[in-house]
Every structure is written in C-alpha cells, then in structure tokens.
PDB file of C-alpha atoms in Angstrom:
ATOM      1  CA  MET A   1     -39.121 -53.020  12.831  1.00  0.00           C
ATOM      2  CA  ARG A   2     -37.959 -55.691  10.368  1.00  0.00           C
ATOM      3  CA  ALA A   3     -38.559 -53.456   7.370  1.00  0.00           C
ATOM      4  CA  SER A   4     -36.307 -50.843   8.983  1.00  0.00           C
ATOM      5  CA  ARG A   5     -33.768 -53.463   9.710  1.00  0.00           C
ATOM      6  CA  LEU A   6     -33.718 -54.663   6.068  1.00  0.00           C
ATOM      7  CA  MET A   7     -33.250 -51.058   4.962  1.00  0.00           C
ATOM      8  CA  SER A   8     -30.351 -50.758   7.419  1.00  0.00           C
ATOM      9  CA  ILE A   9     -28.688 -53.946   6.047  1.00  0.00           C
ATOM     10  CA  LEU A  10     -29.079 -52.569   2.419  1.00  0.00           C
ATOM     11  CA  LEU A  11     -27.530 -49.248   3.414  1.00  0.00           C
ATOM     12  CA  LEU A  12     -24.640 -51.072   5.195  1.00  0.00           C
ATOM     13  CA  LEU A  13     -23.982 -53.066   2.041  1.00  0.00           C
ATOM     14  CA  GLN A  14     -23.978 -49.884   0.030  1.00  0.00           C
ATOM     15  CA  THR A  15     -21.345 -48.212   2.253  1.00  0.00           C
ATOM     16  CA  ARG A  16     -18.877 -51.130   2.270  1.00  0.00           C
ATOM     17  CA  ASP A  17     -17.444 -53.455  -0.445  1.00  0.00           C
ATOM     18  CA  ARG A  18     -17.890 -56.498   1.631  1.00  0.00           C
ATOM     19  CA  VAL A  19     -19.471 -57.262   5.030  1.00  0.00           C
ATOM     20  CA  THR A  20     -19.789 -60.387   7.083  1.00  0.00           C
ATOM     21  CA  ALA A  21     -23.034 -61.661   8.730  1.00  0.00           C
ATOM     22  CA  GLN A  22     -21.245 -61.319  12.129  1.00  0.00           C
ATOM     23  CA  GLU A  23     -20.560 -57.615  11.451  1.00  0.00           C
ATOM     24  CA  ILE A  24     -24.162 -56.983  10.386  1.00  0.00           C
ATOM     25  CA  ALA A  25     -25.349 -58.790  13.519  1.00  0.00           C
ATOM     26  CA  ASP A  26     -23.073 -56.576  15.833  1.00  0.00           C
ATOM     27  CA  GLN A  27     -24.187 -53.457  13.993  1.00  0.00           C
ATOM     28  CA  LEU A  28     -27.804 -54.091  14.317  1.00  0.00           C
ATOM     29  CA  GLU A  29     -27.719 -55.883  17.678  1.00  0.00           C
ATOM     30  CA  VAL A  30     -29.418 -59.035  16.269  1.00  0.00           C
ATOM     31  CA  SER A  31     -28.380 -62.713  15.888  1.00  0.00           C
ATOM     32  CA  VAL A  32     -26.357 -64.077  12.929  1.00  0.00           C
ATOM     33  CA  ARG A  33     -29.388 -66.361  12.243  1.00  0.00           C
ATOM     34  CA  THR A  34     -31.505 -63.371  11.867  1.00  0.00           C
ATOM     35  CA  VAL A  35     -29.094 -61.864   9.433  1.00  0.00           C
ATOM     36  CA  TYR A  36     -29.247 -64.992   7.401  1.00  0.00           C
ATOM     37  CA  ARG A  37     -33.070 -64.758   7.168  1.00  0.00           C
ATOM     38  CA  ASP A  38     -32.859 -61.075   6.307  1.00  0.00           C
ATOM     39  CA  MET A  39     -30.425 -61.723   3.511  1.00  0.00           C
ATOM     40  CA  GLU A  40     -32.800 -64.320   1.952  1.00  0.00           C
ATOM     41  CA  SER A  41     -35.593 -61.772   2.217  1.00  0.00           C
ATOM     42  CA  LEU A  42     -33.470 -59.079   0.404  1.00  0.00           C
ATOM     43  CA  SER A  43     -32.606 -61.543  -2.378  1.00  0.00           C
ATOM     44  CA  ALA A  44     -36.283 -62.575  -2.758  1.00  0.00           C
ATOM     45  CA  ALA A  45     -37.252 -59.042  -3.071  1.00  0.00           C
ATOM     46  CA  GLY A  46     -34.906 -58.562  -6.056  1.00  0.00           C
ATOM     47  CA  ILE A  47     -31.966 -56.941  -4.388  1.00  0.00           C
ATOM     48  CA  PRO A  48     -28.753 -58.197  -6.170  1.00  0.00           C
ATOM     49  CA  VAL A  49     -26.991 -59.336  -3.107  1.00  0.00           C
ATOM     50  CA  TYR A  50     -24.723 -62.364  -3.016  1.00  0.00           C
ATOM     51  CA  GLY A  51     -22.308 -63.939  -0.538  1.00  0.00           C
ATOM     52  CA  ASP A  52     -18.808 -65.244  -0.770  1.00  0.00           C
ATOM     53  CA  ALA A  53     -17.770 -68.161   1.422  1.00  0.00           C
ATOM     54  CA  GLY A  54     -14.485 -68.601   3.099  1.00  0.00           C
ATOM     55  CA  HIS A  55     -12.354 -66.686   5.626  1.00  0.00           C
ATOM     56  CA  ASP A  56     -12.307 -63.475   3.514  1.00  0.00           C
ATOM     57  CA  GLY A  57     -15.914 -63.820   2.418  1.00  0.00           C
ATOM     58  CA  GLY A  58     -18.953 -61.933   3.219  1.00  0.00           C
ATOM     59  CA  TYR A  59     -22.002 -60.262   1.583  1.00  0.00           C
ATOM     60  CA  ARG A  60     -21.883 -57.672  -1.136  1.00  0.00           C
ATOM     61  CA  LEU A  61     -24.014 -55.904  -3.651  1.00  0.00           C
ATOM     62  CA  LEU A  62     -23.707 -56.288  -7.462  1.00  0.00           C
ATOM     63  CA  ASP A  63     -21.392 -53.620  -8.725  1.00  0.00           C
ATOM     64  CA  GLY A  64     -23.343 -50.499  -9.726  1.00  0.00           C
ATOM     65  CA  PHE A  65     -26.446 -51.283  -7.736  1.00  0.00           C
ATOM     66  CA  ARG A  66     -27.596 -48.347  -5.394  1.00  0.00           C
ATOM     67  CA  ALA A  67     -30.944 -47.954  -3.785  1.00  0.00           C
ATOM     68  CA  LYS A  68     -32.350 -44.500  -2.975  1.00  0.00           C
ATOM     69  CA  LEU A  69     -33.100 -45.022   0.850  1.00  0.00           C
ATOM     70  CA  GLU A  70     -31.208 -42.105   2.246  1.00  0.00           C
ATOM     71  CA  LEU A  71     -34.224 -40.265   3.760  1.00  0.00           C
ATOM     72  CA  LEU A  72     -34.010 -40.202   7.690  1.00  0.00           C
ATOM     73  CA  THR A  73     -36.963 -41.066   9.817  1.00  0.00           C
ATOM     74  CA  ALA A  74     -37.881 -38.452  12.453  1.00  0.00           C
ATOM     75  CA  ASP A  75     -36.383 -40.682  15.249  1.00  0.00           C
ATOM     76  CA  GLU A  76     -33.026 -41.016  13.254  1.00  0.00           C
ATOM     77  CA  ALA A  77     -32.748 -37.334  12.572  1.00  0.00           C
ATOM     78  CA  GLU A  78     -33.430 -36.491  16.128  1.00  0.00           C
ATOM     79  CA  SER A  79     -30.816 -39.038  17.278  1.00  0.00           C
ATOM     80  CA  LEU A  80     -27.989 -37.768  15.083  1.00  0.00           C
ATOM     81  CA  PHE A  81     -26.635 -35.444  17.811  1.00  0.00           C
ATOM     82  CA  LEU A  82     -25.722 -38.679  19.851  1.00  0.00           C
ATOM     83  CA  SER A  83     -23.845 -40.141  16.967  1.00  0.00           C
ATOM     84  CA  GLY A  84     -20.564 -39.249  18.598  1.00  0.00           C
ATOM     85  CA  LEU A  85     -21.723 -40.755  21.958  1.00  0.00           C
ATOM     86  CA  PRO A  86     -22.509 -44.462  21.366  1.00  0.00           C
ATOM     87  CA  THR A  87     -22.549 -45.195  25.098  1.00  0.00           C
ATOM     88  CA  ALA A  88     -24.977 -42.329  25.833  1.00  0.00           C
ATOM     89  CA  ALA A  89     -27.140 -43.452  22.959  1.00  0.00           C
ATOM     90  CA  SER A  90     -27.176 -46.948  24.148  1.00  0.00           C
ATOM     91  CA  ASP A  91     -28.104 -45.745  27.720  1.00  0.00           C
ATOM     92  CA  LEU A  92     -31.116 -43.842  26.209  1.00  0.00           C
ATOM     93  CA  GLY A  93     -32.240 -46.929  24.189  1.00  0.00           C
ATOM     94  CA  LEU A  94     -31.318 -45.146  20.959  1.00  0.00           C
ATOM     95  CA  GLY A  95     -28.363 -47.348  19.922  1.00  0.00           C
ATOM     96  CA  ALA A  96     -30.056 -49.001  17.025  1.00  0.00           C
ATOM     97  CA  VAL A  97     -31.580 -45.721  15.875  1.00  0.00           C
ATOM     98  CA  VAL A  98     -28.312 -43.913  15.888  1.00  0.00           C
ATOM     99  CA  ALA A  99     -26.617 -46.710  13.946  1.00  0.00           C
ATOM    100  CA  ALA A 100     -29.338 -46.645  11.362  1.00  0.00           C
ATOM    101  CA  ALA A 101     -29.066 -42.862  10.955  1.00  0.00           C
ATOM    102  CA  ASN A 102     -25.393 -43.024  10.608  1.00  0.00           C
ATOM    103  CA  LEU A 103     -25.703 -45.810   7.931  1.00  0.00           C
ATOM    104  CA  LYS A 104     -28.077 -43.478   5.905  1.00  0.00           C
ATOM    105  CA  VAL A 105     -25.799 -40.584   6.228  1.00  0.00           C
ATOM    106  CA  MET A 106     -22.847 -42.619   5.040  1.00  0.00           C
ATOM    107  CA  SER A 107     -24.751 -44.070   2.271  1.00  0.00           C
ATOM    108  CA  ALA A 108     -25.732 -40.651   0.999  1.00  0.00           C
ATOM    109  CA  LEU A 109     -22.149 -39.392   0.824  1.00  0.00           C
ATOM    110  CA  PRO A 110     -20.094 -39.673  -2.359  1.00  0.00           C
ATOM    111  CA  PRO A 111     -17.271 -42.259  -2.080  1.00  0.00           C
ATOM    112  CA  GLU A 112     -14.496 -39.869  -1.467  1.00  0.00           C
ATOM    113  CA  LEU A 113     -16.389 -38.114   1.438  1.00  0.00           C
ATOM    114  CA  ARG A 114     -17.492 -41.480   2.910  1.00  0.00           C
ATOM    115  CA  ASP A 115     -13.865 -42.664   2.935  1.00  0.00           C
ATOM    116  CA  ARG A 116     -12.907 -39.430   4.775  1.00  0.00           C
ATOM    117  CA  ALA A 117     -15.685 -39.771   7.387  1.00  0.00           C
ATOM    118  CA  GLY A 118     -14.746 -43.408   7.928  1.00  0.00           C
ATOM    119  CA  ARG A 119     -11.147 -42.279   8.597  1.00  0.00           C
ATOM    120  CA  ILE A 120     -12.141 -39.826  11.196  1.00  0.00           C
ATOM    121  CA  ALA A 121     -14.477 -42.284  12.893  1.00  0.00           C
ATOM    122  CA  ALA A 122     -11.487 -44.731  13.045  1.00  0.00           C
ATOM    123  CA  ARG A 123      -9.202 -42.095  14.521  1.00  0.00           C
ATOM    124  CA  PHE A 124     -11.306 -40.177  17.076  1.00  0.00           C
ATOM    125  CA  HIS A 125     -13.283 -41.702  19.930  1.00  0.00           C
ATOM    126  CA  LEU A 126     -15.056 -39.889  22.814  1.00  0.00           C
ATOM    127  CA  ASP A 127     -15.267 -41.695  26.113  1.00  0.00           C
ATOM    128  CA  ALA A 128     -17.371 -39.584  28.453  1.00  0.00           C
ATOM    129  CA  PRO A 129     -16.952 -41.216  31.968  1.00  0.00           C
ATOM    130  CA  GLY A 130     -14.029 -40.220  34.156  1.00  0.00           C
ATOM    131  CA  TRP A 131     -11.133 -42.381  35.317  1.00  0.00           C
ATOM    132  CA  TYR A 132     -11.260 -44.572  38.269  1.00  0.00           C
ATOM    133  CA  SER A 133     -15.069 -44.577  38.519  1.00  0.00           C
ATOM    134  CA  GLU A 134     -17.685 -46.991  37.555  1.00  0.00           C
ATOM    135  CA  THR A 135     -20.926 -45.893  35.815  1.00  0.00           C
ATOM    136  CA  GLU A 136     -23.821 -45.736  38.115  1.00  0.00           C
ATOM    137  CA  PRO A 137     -26.902 -47.976  37.541  1.00  0.00           C
ATOM    138  CA  THR A 138     -29.645 -45.928  36.096  1.00  0.00           C
ATOM    139  CA  PRO A 139     -32.746 -48.216  35.714  1.00  0.00           C
ATOM    140  CA  TYR A 140     -35.059 -45.281  35.293  1.00  0.00           C
ATOM    141  CA  LEU A 141     -33.053 -43.494  32.603  1.00  0.00           C
ATOM    142  CA  THR A 142     -35.137 -44.749  29.685  1.00  0.00           C
ATOM    143  CA  PRO A 143     -38.574 -43.655  31.102  1.00  0.00           C
ATOM    144  CA  VAL A 144     -37.113 -40.346  32.195  1.00  0.00           C
ATOM    145  CA  ALA A 145     -35.808 -39.850  28.668  1.00  0.00           C
ATOM    146  CA  ASN A 146     -39.160 -40.708  27.213  1.00  0.00           C
ATOM    147  CA  ALA A 147     -40.900 -38.254  29.586  1.00  0.00           C
ATOM    148  CA  VAL A 148     -38.313 -35.443  28.488  1.00  0.00           C
ATOM    149  CA  TRP A 149     -38.938 -36.366  24.816  1.00  0.00           C
ATOM    150  CA  TYR A 150     -42.742 -36.498  24.955  1.00  0.00           C
ATOM    151  CA  GLU A 151     -43.081 -33.645  27.420  1.00  0.00           C
ATOM    152  CA  ARG A 152     -44.953 -35.531  30.216  1.00  0.00           C
ATOM    153  CA  ALA A 153     -44.680 -34.773  33.945  1.00  0.00           C
ATOM    154  CA  VAL A 154     -43.126 -37.357  36.292  1.00  0.00           C
ATOM    155  CA  ARG A 155     -43.584 -38.438  39.894  1.00  0.00           C
ATOM    156  CA  PHE A 156     -40.759 -40.269  41.708  1.00  0.00           C
ATOM    157  CA  ASN A 157     -39.193 -41.104  44.897  1.00  0.00           C
ATOM    158  CA  TYR A 158     -35.762 -39.448  45.299  1.00  0.00           C
ATOM    159  CA  ILE A 159     -32.897 -40.315  47.634  1.00  0.00           C
ATOM    160  CA  ARG A 160     -31.039 -37.179  48.712  1.00  0.00           C
ATOM    161  CA  TRP A 161     -28.262 -36.333  51.065  1.00  0.00           C
ATOM    162  CA  ALA A 162     -30.252 -33.970  53.396  1.00  0.00           C
ATOM    163  CA  THR A 163     -32.901 -35.274  55.847  1.00  0.00           C
ATOM    164  CA  PRO A 164     -35.498 -36.698  55.223  1.00  0.00           C
ATOM    165  CA  HIS A 165     -33.371 -38.770  52.741  1.00  0.00           C
ATOM    166  CA  LEU A 166     -36.392 -40.178  50.841  1.00  0.00           C
ATOM    167  CA  VAL A 167     -38.742 -37.639  49.371  1.00  0.00           C
ATOM    168  CA  THR A 168     -41.393 -37.664  46.617  1.00  0.00           C
ATOM    169  CA  ARG A 169     -41.126 -35.232  43.811  1.00  0.00           C
ATOM    170  CA  THR A 170     -43.426 -34.292  40.934  1.00  0.00           C
ATOM    171  CA  THR A 171     -41.394 -32.511  38.121  1.00  0.00           C
ATOM    172  CA  ASP A 172     -41.842 -31.175  34.639  1.00  0.00           C
ATOM    173  CA  PRO A 173     -38.743 -32.768  32.926  1.00  0.00           C
ATOM    174  CA  LEU A 174     -36.934 -30.287  30.716  1.00  0.00           C
ATOM    175  CA  GLY A 175     -33.667 -31.932  29.807  1.00  0.00           C
ATOM    176  CA  LEU A 176     -31.080 -34.531  30.478  1.00  0.00           C
ATOM    177  CA  VAL A 177     -27.415 -34.002  31.093  1.00  0.00           C
ATOM    178  CA  LEU A 178     -24.548 -36.463  30.932  1.00  0.00           C
ATOM    179  CA  LYS A 179     -21.610 -35.289  33.196  1.00  0.00           C
ATOM    180  CA  SER A 180     -18.529 -37.406  33.849  1.00  0.00           C
ATOM    181  CA  GLY A 181     -20.514 -40.577  33.051  1.00  0.00           C
ATOM    182  CA  ASN A 182     -23.453 -39.686  35.461  1.00  0.00           C
ATOM    183  CA  TRP A 183     -26.870 -38.771  34.096  1.00  0.00           C
ATOM    184  CA  TYR A 184     -28.747 -35.817  35.515  1.00  0.00           C
ATOM    185  CA  LEU A 185     -32.499 -34.656  35.054  1.00  0.00           C
ATOM    186  CA  VAL A 186     -33.137 -30.903  34.892  1.00  0.00           C
ATOM    187  CA  GLY A 187     -36.795 -30.213  35.729  1.00  0.00           C
ATOM    188  CA  ARG A 188     -39.268 -27.692  36.956  1.00  0.00           C
ATOM    189  CA  ALA A 189     -40.989 -28.120  40.204  1.00  0.00           C
ATOM    190  CA  ASP A 190     -42.989 -25.283  42.071  1.00  0.00           C
ATOM    191  CA  ALA A 191     -41.963 -22.820  39.483  1.00  0.00           C
ATOM    192  CA  GLN A 192     -38.263 -23.566  40.315  1.00  0.00           C
ATOM    193  CA  LEU A 193     -35.527 -25.177  38.060  1.00  0.00           C
ATOM    194  CA  ARG A 194     -34.048 -28.259  39.881  1.00  0.00           C
ATOM    195  CA  THR A 195     -31.488 -30.883  39.132  1.00  0.00           C
ATOM    196  CA  TYR A 196     -31.787 -34.610  40.043  1.00  0.00           C
ATOM    197  CA  ARG A 197     -29.216 -37.336  39.759  1.00  0.00           C
ATOM    198  CA  ILE A 198     -30.854 -40.198  37.757  1.00  0.00           C
ATOM    199  CA  SER A 199     -29.250 -42.967  39.810  1.00  0.00           C
ATOM    200  CA  ARG A 200     -31.045 -41.774  42.929  1.00  0.00           C
ATOM    201  CA  ILE A 201     -34.580 -41.781  41.430  1.00  0.00           C
ATOM    202  CA  MET A 202     -36.762 -44.631  42.699  1.00  0.00           C
ATOM    203  CA  GLU A 203     -40.210 -45.794  41.563  1.00  0.00           C
ATOM    204  CA  LEU A 204     -40.800 -43.411  38.707  1.00  0.00           C
ATOM    205  CA  GLU A 205     -44.307 -42.793  37.211  1.00  0.00           C
ATOM    206  CA  ILE A 206     -44.934 -40.860  34.049  1.00  0.00           C
ATOM    207  CA  LEU A 207     -48.055 -38.791  34.393  1.00  0.00           C
ATOM    208  CA  ASP A 208     -50.593 -37.713  31.709  1.00  0.00           C
ATOM    209  CA  ASP A 209     -50.060 -34.092  32.483  1.00  0.00           C
ATOM    210  CA  PRO A 210     -48.433 -32.325  29.590  1.00  0.00           C
ATOM    211  CA  VAL A 211     -45.309 -30.163  30.061  1.00  0.00           C
ATOM    212  CA  THR A 212     -45.182 -26.707  28.642  1.00  0.00           C
ATOM    213  CA  ARG A 213     -41.397 -25.896  28.045  1.00  0.00           C
ATOM    214  CA  PRO A 214     -40.455 -22.180  29.115  1.00  0.00           C
ATOM    215  CA  ALA A 215     -39.747 -20.397  25.828  1.00  0.00           C
ATOM    216  CA  ASP A 216     -36.497 -18.996  27.110  1.00  0.00           C
ATOM    217  CA  PHE A 217     -35.181 -22.250  28.752  1.00  0.00           C
ATOM    218  CA  ASP A 218     -31.556 -22.864  27.443  1.00  0.00           C
ATOM    219  CA  LEU A 219     -30.357 -26.293  28.687  1.00  0.00           C
ATOM    220  CA  ALA A 220     -26.670 -25.708  28.182  1.00  0.00           C
ATOM    221  CA  ALA A 221     -26.861 -22.191  29.710  1.00  0.00           C
ATOM    222  CA  TYR A 222     -28.692 -23.458  32.748  1.00  0.00           C
ATOM    223  CA  TRP A 223     -26.151 -26.250  33.280  1.00  0.00           C
ATOM    224  CA  SER A 224     -23.232 -23.851  33.068  1.00  0.00           C
ATOM    225  CA  GLY A 225     -24.789 -21.677  35.703  1.00  0.00           C
ATOM    226  CA  TYR A 226     -25.771 -24.639  37.861  1.00  0.00           C
ATOM    227  CA  LEU A 227     -22.131 -25.861  38.050  1.00  0.00           C
ATOM    228  CA  GLU A 228     -20.983 -22.441  38.975  1.00  0.00           C
ATOM    229  CA  SER A 229     -23.531 -22.037  41.706  1.00  0.00           C
ATOM    230  CA  PHE A 230     -22.923 -25.613  42.945  1.00  0.00           C
ATOM    231  CA  ASP A 231     -19.218 -24.861  43.473  1.00  0.00           C
ATOM    232  CA  GLN A 232     -20.167 -21.693  45.425  1.00  0.00           C
ATOM    233  CA  ARG A 233     -22.663 -23.567  47.677  1.00  0.00           C
ATOM    234  CA  ARG A 234     -20.393 -26.429  48.481  1.00  0.00           C
ATOM    235  CA  HIS A 235     -17.339 -24.508  49.167  1.00  0.00           C
ATOM    236  CA  ARG A 236     -18.215 -22.915  52.479  1.00  0.00           C
ATOM    237  CA  ASP A 237     -14.869 -22.141  53.775  1.00  0.00           C
ATOM    238  CA  SER A 238     -11.238 -21.823  52.588  1.00  0.00           C
ATOM    239  CA  ALA A 239      -7.776 -22.945  53.780  1.00  0.00           C
ATOM    240  CA  SER A 240      -4.418 -20.970  53.679  1.00  0.00           C
ATOM    241  CA  ILE A 241      -1.646 -23.240  52.362  1.00  0.00           C
ATOM    242  CA  ARG A 242       2.156 -22.830  51.751  1.00  0.00           C
ATOM    243  CA  VAL A 243       3.312 -24.934  48.755  1.00  0.00           C
ATOM    244  CA  ASP A 244       6.652 -25.388  47.280  1.00  0.00           C
ATOM    245  CA  SER A 245       7.248 -24.803  43.524  1.00  0.00           C
ATOM    246  CA  ALA A 246       6.994 -28.506  42.509  1.00  0.00           C
ATOM    247  CA  THR A 247       3.641 -28.933  44.202  1.00  0.00           C
ATOM    248  CA  PHE A 248       2.297 -25.682  42.825  1.00  0.00           C
ATOM    249  CA  GLU A 249       3.352 -26.848  39.294  1.00  0.00           C
ATOM    250  CA  ARG A 250       1.273 -30.213  39.909  1.00  0.00           C
ATOM    251  CA  LEU A 251      -1.952 -28.788  41.288  1.00  0.00           C
ATOM    252  CA  THR A 252      -3.775 -29.656  38.031  1.00  0.00           C
ATOM    253  CA  GLU A 253      -2.869 -33.364  38.799  1.00  0.00           C
ATOM    254  CA  LEU A 254      -3.878 -33.190  42.369  1.00  0.00           C
ATOM    255  CA  LEU A 255      -6.984 -31.016  42.769  1.00  0.00           C
ATOM    256  CA  GLU A 256     -10.172 -30.400  40.961  1.00  0.00           C
ATOM    257  CA  PRO A 257     -10.356 -27.462  38.444  1.00  0.00           C
ATOM    258  CA  ALA A 258     -12.308 -25.089  40.653  1.00  0.00           C
ATOM    259  CA  ALA A 259      -9.603 -25.501  43.469  1.00  0.00           C
ATOM    260  CA  VAL A 260      -6.724 -25.077  41.016  1.00  0.00           C
ATOM    261  CA  GLN A 261      -8.239 -21.909  39.602  1.00  0.00           C
ATOM    262  CA  ALA A 262      -8.715 -20.525  43.184  1.00  0.00           C
ATOM    263  CA  ALA A 263      -5.079 -21.328  43.893  1.00  0.00           C
ATOM    264  CA  ARG A 264      -3.722 -19.696  40.979  1.00  0.00           C
ATOM    265  CA  ASP A 265      -5.840 -16.622  41.429  1.00  0.00           C
ATOM    266  CA  SER A 266      -4.733 -16.273  45.156  1.00  0.00           C
ATOM    267  CA  ALA A 267      -1.137 -17.276  44.794  1.00  0.00           C
ATOM    268  CA  THR A 268       1.534 -14.927  46.054  1.00  0.00           C
ATOM    269  CA  ALA A 269       4.789 -14.357  44.377  1.00  0.00           C
ATOM    270  CA  PRO A 270       7.394 -17.102  45.234  1.00  0.00           C
ATOM    271  CA  ASP A 271       9.634 -16.356  48.138  1.00  0.00           C
ATOM    272  CA  PRO A 272      13.415 -16.957  48.012  1.00  0.00           C
ATOM    273  CA  THR A 273      12.901 -20.726  48.676  1.00  0.00           C
ATOM    274  CA  GLY A 274      10.295 -20.921  45.781  1.00  0.00           C
ATOM    275  CA  HIS A 275       7.333 -21.289  48.235  1.00  0.00           C
ATOM    276  CA  ARG A 276       3.940 -19.558  47.644  1.00  0.00           C
ATOM    277  CA  GLU A 277       0.928 -18.999  49.724  1.00  0.00           C
ATOM    278  CA  ILE A 278      -2.406 -19.994  48.144  1.00  0.00           C
ATOM    279  CA  ARG A 279      -6.099 -20.220  49.303  1.00  0.00           C
ATOM    280  CA  LEU A 280      -8.104 -23.253  48.607  1.00  0.00           C
ATOM    281  CA  PRO A 281     -11.933 -23.492  48.814  1.00  0.00           C
ATOM    282  CA  ILE A 282     -13.064 -26.304  51.050  1.00  0.00           C
ATOM    283  CA  GLU A 283     -16.304 -28.100  51.357  1.00  0.00           C
ATOM    284  CA  SER A 284     -15.888 -29.383  54.929  1.00  0.00           C
ATOM    285  CA  LEU A 285     -13.137 -30.388  57.285  1.00  0.00           C
ATOM    286  CA  ASP A 286     -13.908 -34.183  56.682  1.00  0.00           C
ATOM    287  CA  ARG A 287     -13.621 -33.700  52.970  1.00  0.00           C
ATOM    288  CA  ALA A 288     -10.610 -31.438  53.019  1.00  0.00           C
ATOM    289  CA  VAL A 289      -8.372 -33.844  55.041  1.00  0.00           C
ATOM    290  CA  PRO A 290      -8.098 -36.482  52.299  1.00  0.00           C
ATOM    291  CA  ASP A 291      -8.092 -33.745  49.452  1.00  0.00           C
ATOM    292  CA  LEU A 292      -5.115 -31.994  51.022  1.00  0.00           C
ATOM    293  CA  LEU A 293      -3.201 -35.167  51.963  1.00  0.00           C
ATOM    294  CA  ARG A 294      -2.854 -35.585  48.230  1.00  0.00           C
ATOM    295  CA  LEU A 295      -0.465 -32.639  48.177  1.00  0.00           C
ATOM    296  CA  GLY A 296       2.032 -34.645  50.129  1.00  0.00           C
ATOM    297  CA  ALA A 297       4.982 -33.055  52.039  1.00  0.00           C
ATOM    298  CA  GLY A 298       5.280 -30.163  49.607  1.00  0.00           C
ATOM    299  CA  ALA A 299       2.395 -28.360  51.182  1.00  0.00           C
ATOM    300  CA  GLU A 300       1.779 -26.991  54.781  1.00  0.00           C
ATOM    301  CA  VAL A 301      -1.805 -25.990  55.878  1.00  0.00           C
ATOM    302  CA  LEU A 302      -1.428 -22.626  57.729  1.00  0.00           C
ATOM    303  CA  GLY A 303      -5.087 -22.330  58.684  1.00  0.00           C
ATOM    304  CA  PRO A 304      -7.810 -22.690  59.799  1.00  0.00           C
ATOM    305  CA  GLU A 305      -6.159 -24.006  62.910  1.00  0.00           C
ATOM    306  CA  GLU A 306      -8.690 -26.965  63.310  1.00  0.00           C
ATOM    307  CA  LEU A 307      -7.914 -28.257  59.830  1.00  0.00           C
ATOM    308  CA  ARG A 308      -4.164 -27.903  60.526  1.00  0.00           C
ATOM    309  CA  ALA A 309      -4.660 -29.931  63.739  1.00  0.00           C
ATOM    310  CA  ARG A 310      -6.702 -32.603  61.852  1.00  0.00           C
ATOM    311  CA  LEU A 311      -3.838 -33.079  59.300  1.00  0.00           C
ATOM    312  CA  ALA A 312      -1.242 -33.167  62.072  1.00  0.00           C
ATOM    313  CA  THR A 313      -3.139 -35.907  63.800  1.00  0.00           C
ATOM    314  CA  GLU A 314      -3.654 -37.851  60.599  1.00  0.00           C
ATOM    315  CA  THR A 315      -0.108 -37.653  59.374  1.00  0.00           C
ATOM    316  CA  ALA A 316       1.196 -38.588  62.811  1.00  0.00           C
ATOM    317  CA  ALA A 317      -0.986 -41.585  62.820  1.00  0.00           C
ATOM    318  CA  MET A 318       0.316 -42.561  59.273  1.00  0.00           C
ATOM    319  CA  ALA A 319       3.806 -42.201  60.462  1.00  0.00           C
ATOM    320  CA  ARG A 320       3.152 -44.477  63.383  1.00  0.00           C
ATOM    321  CA  VAL A 321       1.880 -47.163  60.977  1.00  0.00           C
ATOM    322  CA  TYR A 322       4.882 -47.116  58.745  1.00  0.00           C
ATOM    323  CA  GLN A 323       7.441 -46.818  61.574  1.00  0.00           C
ATOM    324  CA  SER A 324       6.006 -49.941  63.125  1.00  0.00           C
TER     325      SER A 324
END
C-alpha cells in the first residue's frame, strides 16, 4: 500500500508544476503528516524532489526528471470506467484506486494533451443523484460489490413492499446499477433474473459458491428492459384529463418521463379554447392524487369517477384551510 502511494505521489508531481502537501493528502486520502514522511522517503530513494516554503510554495520535481511508472495495475485498469463518477467510485471503495489510475493516465499523456484533459475535468462534472432527495445509506454495498467482482453467491435478508416484508434470498450477483443516486443489485435466483435495492439488504453473507455468469447476459440491455417492464407493472390504470395549453407545455416539469410520453402520445388536437384531452398512466389512487395536484387549476380529471371525487374532496379541504 505504501509503495503504491509513493508511486501515486511521484506521478502527481509529474503532472503538475507544483503541489502542496495538503493537495497530496486530499488526493490520496491520507494525513499531511503522512505526506511529509512519504516525501522524505522519496528523497532518500534518490528522487529529485524539493519543497518551496511560503504561501505559494509546494513540492516539485527537478526540471527534466521523469519516472517511467505509467503501467496500470489490474485494479486501476478495471476502475477506469468509474473515473467520471467519483461519488460512485467512493461508494464502492475504489476512490483511491480511481485516483491512482487517473494520475497514471495523466502522467503518460504529453503535456499538450494533459492540459486539454485537465481543462475538460475542470469544466464538466457529473452528479448522478436527483434533486430534492438524499442518498440512501447502503452499508452492504461494498460486500455486494466484492461478490459481484469475485463472482461469489450471496445470502441476505431483504425488506420488500409485499408481505411478508422480510424475506431471505440466495442470489448469484451479476451486476450493480446506479440509478438516480440509488444502487441496485441484479442477480439470478431460481433461474430468474431479479433486481434488489441495496439499501433494503440486511445481514448479507458472501458464500463460497462460485457464480457462473450467463454467456449472453448484458447488464445494460437487462436494465433497459427492466425499467420498461417496471413502468408497465406499476401503471395498472389510467386517467382521462383535460388540460389547458400552458399546463400541457409544462408537463415535463410536473410529471415523470413515462407519464409525459403517454400524455403526448394520447393528446387530442387543441379545441377552440386551447384545451386538450390526455390519458395518463396511474399506479394507484393514493399515488395519483398528489401527482395530479401538481398540475394545478390548469387540469381537470374527467375519469375515473373515483379519482375525480378524491381530487374534489382534497381540493375542497385545501380551499377550506386557506379560506379560514
């Protein structure tokens, strides 16, 4: 571990003109005191590194010195696909590995390409979680990732919506998916592919049983199909709604993508007042009421009648609150 860290420091020095001890510590997730000891070790090993004191000081290599340390370790090469997802890499326990891989790649680039790569990194950032939501705690994410990586079966308790709520599952883990800040495990159980939300996994055990991955399994293709079938399963009914032109134009701000697409596909031509009739898929009456209230006074539910009655009751109650 220490030898790998020393190599990372050396590569970091090769990619920058000057770097402070605090910057090195932040990059490698160690203390500043550890950096000081590592710099002494590099100097003792004959590396021409020296430090400048003061506000604009820092460590740098002697001009012209360049070590040939660009070869990636297996872990670093495998982690490169996460280099644009620092939060995901950190969640999986690969933050330091990804940082080391990036340093080696940057060090291998000629100066002009290194500067261009640095400009891109400074101008583009991917933040996977959605707005107005907190990332769920996932204490078992790292062991699940290890099971996926090393192809070992897992047994865990799982909290689900249906009854019984707490069940025990034994699964061959095949892949991990990060969706809107939430992690999901795709696995095979009883010859069927299943999806589990990592935050609902309890008391996980990695088994000694090896996992044989299906030769034709494609994680991205499976997930795309899963999302499509998920919408079909949860949208058990639909509602007929009359909306004005302003509300129709704002549907992308007010509804989820599947509902917006359904509205556009079903929309009638505008009448003389600019109103259209659309059909929206709904999961349940309880879920539909708050979802449709977001449309405001620019929308009128025409059916089903029970949903219309529920909205009438809710809006009347709200009116009484504000009138009082």
